[in-house]
mmCIF file of N, CA and C in Angstrom:
data_model
loop_
_atom_site.group_PDB
_atom_site.id
_atom_site.type_symbol
_atom_site.label_atom_id
_atom_site.label_comp_id
_atom_site.label_asym_id
_atom_site.label_seq_id
_atom_site.Cartn_x
_atom_site.Cartn_y
_atom_site.Cartn_z
ATOM 1 N N MET A 2 90.762 -1.431 -2.866
ATOM 2 C CA MET A 2 92.340 -1.547 -3.775
ATOM 3 C C MET A 2 93.025 -0.446 -3.652
ATOM 4 N N VAL A 3 94.083 0.309 -2.988
ATOM 5 C CA VAL A 3 94.949 0.648 -2.882
ATOM 6 C C VAL A 3 95.456 1.292 -4.371
ATOM 7 N N ASN A 4 95.979 2.851 -4.679
ATOM 8 C CA ASN A 4 95.937 3.259 -5.890
ATOM 9 C C ASN A 4 97.627 3.244 -6.371
ATOM 10 N N ASP A 5 97.408 2.821 -7.217
ATOM 11 C CA ASP A 5 99.467 3.145 -7.731
ATOM 12 C C ASP A 5 100.201 4.148 -6.606
ATOM 13 N N GLN A 6 99.804 5.568 -7.432
ATOM 14 C CA GLN A 6 100.149 6.773 -7.193
ATOM 15 C C GLN A 6 100.765 6.548 -5.490
ATOM 16 N N THR A 7 99.502 5.554 -4.400
ATOM 17 C CA THR A 7 99.419 6.094 -3.251
ATOM 18 C C THR A 7 100.380 4.840 -2.894
ATOM 19 N N ILE A 8 100.862 3.822 -2.834
ATOM 20 C CA ILE A 8 101.969 3.296 -2.932
ATOM 21 C C ILE A 8 103.013 3.944 -3.354
ATOM 22 N N TYR A 9 103.297 4.177 -4.119
ATOM 23 C CA TYR A 9 104.545 4.899 -5.052
ATOM 24 C C TYR A 9 105.489 6.209 -3.356
ATOM 25 N N VAL A 10 103.962 6.712 -3.301
ATOM 26 C CA VAL A 10 104.207 7.626 -2.388
ATOM 27 C C VAL A 10 105.122 7.448 -0.736
ATOM 28 N N TRP A 11 103.944 6.279 -0.581
ATOM 29 C CA TRP A 11 104.392 5.186 0.642
ATOM 30 C C TRP A 11 105.999 4.991 1.064
ATOM 31 N N ARG A 12 105.900 4.081 -0.528
ATOM 32 C CA ARG A 12 107.744 3.955 -0.446
ATOM 33 C C ARG A 12 108.230 5.063 -0.426
ATOM 34 N N ARG A 13 108.617 6.127 -1.380
ATOM 35 C CA ARG A 13 109.273 6.855 -1.173
ATOM 36 C C ARG A 13 109.538 7.190 0.182
ATOM 37 N N GLN A 14 108.117 7.989 0.934
ATOM 38 C CA GLN A 14 108.649 8.347 2.391
ATOM 39 C C GLN A 14 109.144 7.131 2.679
ATOM 40 N N TYR A 15 109.055 6.003 2.592
ATOM 41 C CA TYR A 15 110.134 5.443 3.553
ATOM 42 C C TYR A 15 111.360 5.262 3.216
ATOM 43 N N LEU A 16 111.740 5.327 1.916
ATOM 44 C CA LEU A 16 113.536 5.280 1.527
ATOM 45 C C LEU A 16 113.640 6.390 2.285
ATOM 46 N N ILE A 17 113.027 8.143 1.916
ATOM 47 C CA ILE A 17 113.298 8.714 2.562
ATOM 48 C C ILE A 17 113.721 8.852 4.379
ATOM 49 N N ASP A 18 112.763 7.627 5.029
ATOM 50 C CA ASP A 18 112.770 7.840 6.288
ATOM 51 C C ASP A 18 114.244 7.351 7.156
ATOM 52 N N THR A 19 114.169 5.634 5.763
ATOM 53 C CA THR A 19 115.559 4.540 5.975
ATOM 54 C C THR A 19 116.492 5.467 6.113
ATOM 55 N N GLY A 20 116.746 6.570 5.241
ATOM 56 C CA GLY A 20 117.870 7.828 4.905
ATOM 57 C C GLY A 20 118.753 6.912 3.322
ATOM 58 N N GLN A 21 117.684 6.194 2.663
ATOM 59 C CA GLN A 21 118.239 5.677 1.279
ATOM 60 C C GLN A 21 117.932 6.507 0.065
ATOM 61 N N LEU A 22 117.176 7.746 0.569
ATOM 62 C CA LEU A 22 116.972 9.339 -0.579
ATOM 63 C C LEU A 22 116.674 10.329 -0.091
ATOM 64 N N PRO A 23 117.115 11.209 -0.162
ATOM 65 C CA PRO A 23 117.373 12.375 0.395
ATOM 66 C C PRO A 23 115.846 13.072 0.561
ATOM 67 N N GLY A 24 115.968 13.714 1.351
ATOM 68 C CA GLY A 24 114.768 14.710 1.726
ATOM 69 C C GLY A 24 113.799 14.825 3.160
ATOM 70 N N MET A 25 112.116 15.380 3.353
ATOM 71 C CA MET A 25 112.386 15.738 4.174
ATOM 72 C C MET A 25 111.676 14.330 5.567
ATOM 73 N N ASN A 26 111.747 13.694 6.382
ATOM 74 C CA ASN A 26 111.717 12.276 7.097
ATOM 75 C C ASN A 26 110.091 13.039 8.077
ATOM 76 N N SER A 27 109.557 11.949 7.559
ATOM 77 C CA SER A 27 107.670 12.005 8.434
ATOM 78 C C SER A 27 108.040 12.529 9.806
ATOM 79 N N SER A 28 109.070 12.364 10.701
ATOM 80 C CA SER A 28 108.912 13.257 11.442
ATOM 81 C C SER A 28 108.828 14.695 11.763
ATOM 82 N N ASP A 29 109.966 15.058 10.596
ATOM 83 C CA ASP A 29 110.105 16.993 10.207
ATOM 84 C C ASP A 29 108.901 17.094 9.194
ATOM 85 N N LEU A 30 108.032 16.159 9.084
ATOM 86 C CA LEU A 30 107.101 16.984 7.696
ATOM 87 C C LEU A 30 105.805 16.981 9.183
ATOM 88 N N CYS A 31 106.187 15.848 10.156
ATOM 89 C CA CYS A 31 104.807 16.121 11.267
ATOM 90 C C CYS A 31 105.192 18.153 11.973
ATOM 91 N N GLU A 32 106.225 17.968 12.246
ATOM 92 C CA GLU A 32 106.477 18.962 13.248
ATOM 93 C C GLU A 32 106.166 20.608 12.358
ATOM 94 N N LEU A 33 106.655 19.988 10.761
ATOM 95 C CA LEU A 33 106.476 21.453 9.997
ATOM 96 C C LEU A 33 105.240 21.898 9.914
ATOM 97 N N ALA A 34 103.558 20.645 10.030
ATOM 98 C CA ALA A 34 102.573 21.139 9.715
ATOM 99 C C ALA A 34 101.941 21.223 10.876
ATOM 100 N N ALA A 35 102.842 20.905 11.977
ATOM 101 C CA ALA A 35 101.759 21.448 13.695
ATOM 102 C C ALA A 35 102.518 23.170 12.996
ATOM 103 N N ALA A 36 103.916 23.731 13.263
ATOM 104 C CA ALA A 36 104.511 24.690 13.020
ATOM 105 C C ALA A 36 103.660 25.524 12.578
ATOM 106 N N CYS A 37 103.000 25.155 11.627
ATOM 107 C CA CYS A 37 102.247 25.413 10.035
ATOM 108 C C CYS A 37 100.911 26.323 10.611
ATOM 109 N N LYS A 38 99.979 25.381 11.475
ATOM 110 C CA LYS A 38 99.064 25.091 11.457
ATOM 111 C C LYS A 38 99.249 26.065 13.398
ATOM 112 N N HIS A 39 100.344 25.971 13.677
ATOM 113 C CA HIS A 39 100.339 27.568 14.770
ATOM 114 C C HIS A 39 100.616 28.408 14.671
ATOM 115 N N VAL A 40 101.149 29.049 13.816
ATOM 116 C CA VAL A 40 101.617 30.611 13.377
ATOM 117 C C VAL A 40 100.279 30.892 12.541
ATOM 118 N N ALA A 41 99.321 29.832 11.095
ATOM 119 C CA ALA A 41 97.592 30.378 11.221
ATOM 120 C C ALA A 41 96.881 30.437 12.415
ATOM 121 N N GLU A 42 97.296 29.755 13.742
ATOM 122 C CA GLU A 42 96.301 30.564 14.598
ATOM 123 C C GLU A 42 96.726 31.790 15.479
ATOM 124 N N LEU A 43 97.942 31.575 15.713
ATOM 125 C CA LEU A 43 98.760 32.842 16.259
ATOM 126 C C LEU A 43 97.536 34.255 15.359
ATOM 127 N N SER A 44 98.234 34.098 13.425
ATOM 128 C CA SER A 44 97.675 35.078 12.895
ATOM 129 C C SER A 44 96.417 35.552 13.229
ATOM 130 N N ARG A 45 95.438 34.594 13.152
ATOM 131 C CA ARG A 45 94.305 34.601 13.143
ATOM 132 C C ARG A 45 93.773 35.417 14.692
ATOM 133 N N ALA A 46 94.552 35.512 15.500
ATOM 134 C CA ALA A 46 94.023 36.114 16.896
ATOM 135 C C ALA A 46 94.719 37.012 17.066
ATOM 136 N N CYS A 47 96.054 37.187 15.875
ATOM 137 C CA CYS A 47 96.422 39.012 16.192
ATOM 138 C C CYS A 47 95.903 40.461 15.390
ATOM 139 N N ILE A 48 94.825 38.989 14.268
ATOM 140 C CA ILE A 48 94.025 39.585 13.658
ATOM 141 C C ILE A 48 92.715 40.236 14.592
ATOM 142 N N VAL A 49 92.313 39.348 14.785
ATOM 143 C CA VAL A 49 90.927 39.715 16.231
ATOM 144 C C VAL A 49 91.499 40.283 16.616
ATOM 145 N N THR A 50 92.697 40.202 17.537
ATOM 146 C CA THR A 50 92.851 41.223 18.033
ATOM 147 C C THR A 50 92.867 42.590 18.317
ATOM 148 N N THR A 51 93.817 42.961 17.089
ATOM 149 C CA THR A 51 93.769 44.097 16.664
ATOM 150 C C THR A 51 92.156 44.700 16.139
ATOM 151 N N SER A 52 91.426 44.136 15.617
ATOM 152 C CA SER A 52 90.219 44.282 15.358
ATOM 153 C C SER A 52 89.625 45.164 15.750
ATOM 154 N N THR A 53 89.740 44.421 17.564
ATOM 155 C CA THR A 53 89.156 44.978 18.585
ATOM 156 C C THR A 53 89.517 45.630 19.268
ATOM 157 N N LEU A 54 91.030 46.420 19.046
ATOM 158 C CA LEU A 54 91.301 47.341 19.739
ATOM 159 C C LEU A 54 91.193 48.277 18.834
ATOM 160 N N THR A 55 91.067 48.080 17.890
ATOM 161 C CA THR A 55 90.783 49.397 16.497
ATOM 162 C C THR A 55 89.586 49.401 16.589
ATOM 163 N N GLY A 56 88.844 48.915 16.354
ATOM 164 C CA GLY A 56 87.367 48.600 15.999
ATOM 165 C C GLY A 56 86.141 49.334 16.943
#
């Protein structure tokens, strides 16, 4: 059985995706998550590079 809160979240996101409610659609949320992961990877790479050059 699916939790009532989960159904609420799914329905709300559906309404956003179909333009019936304001907010970020699923596609934009997915792009944002991918960008955040990329920024985190770049930050880690920068730290490793900096520590290698100074260490």
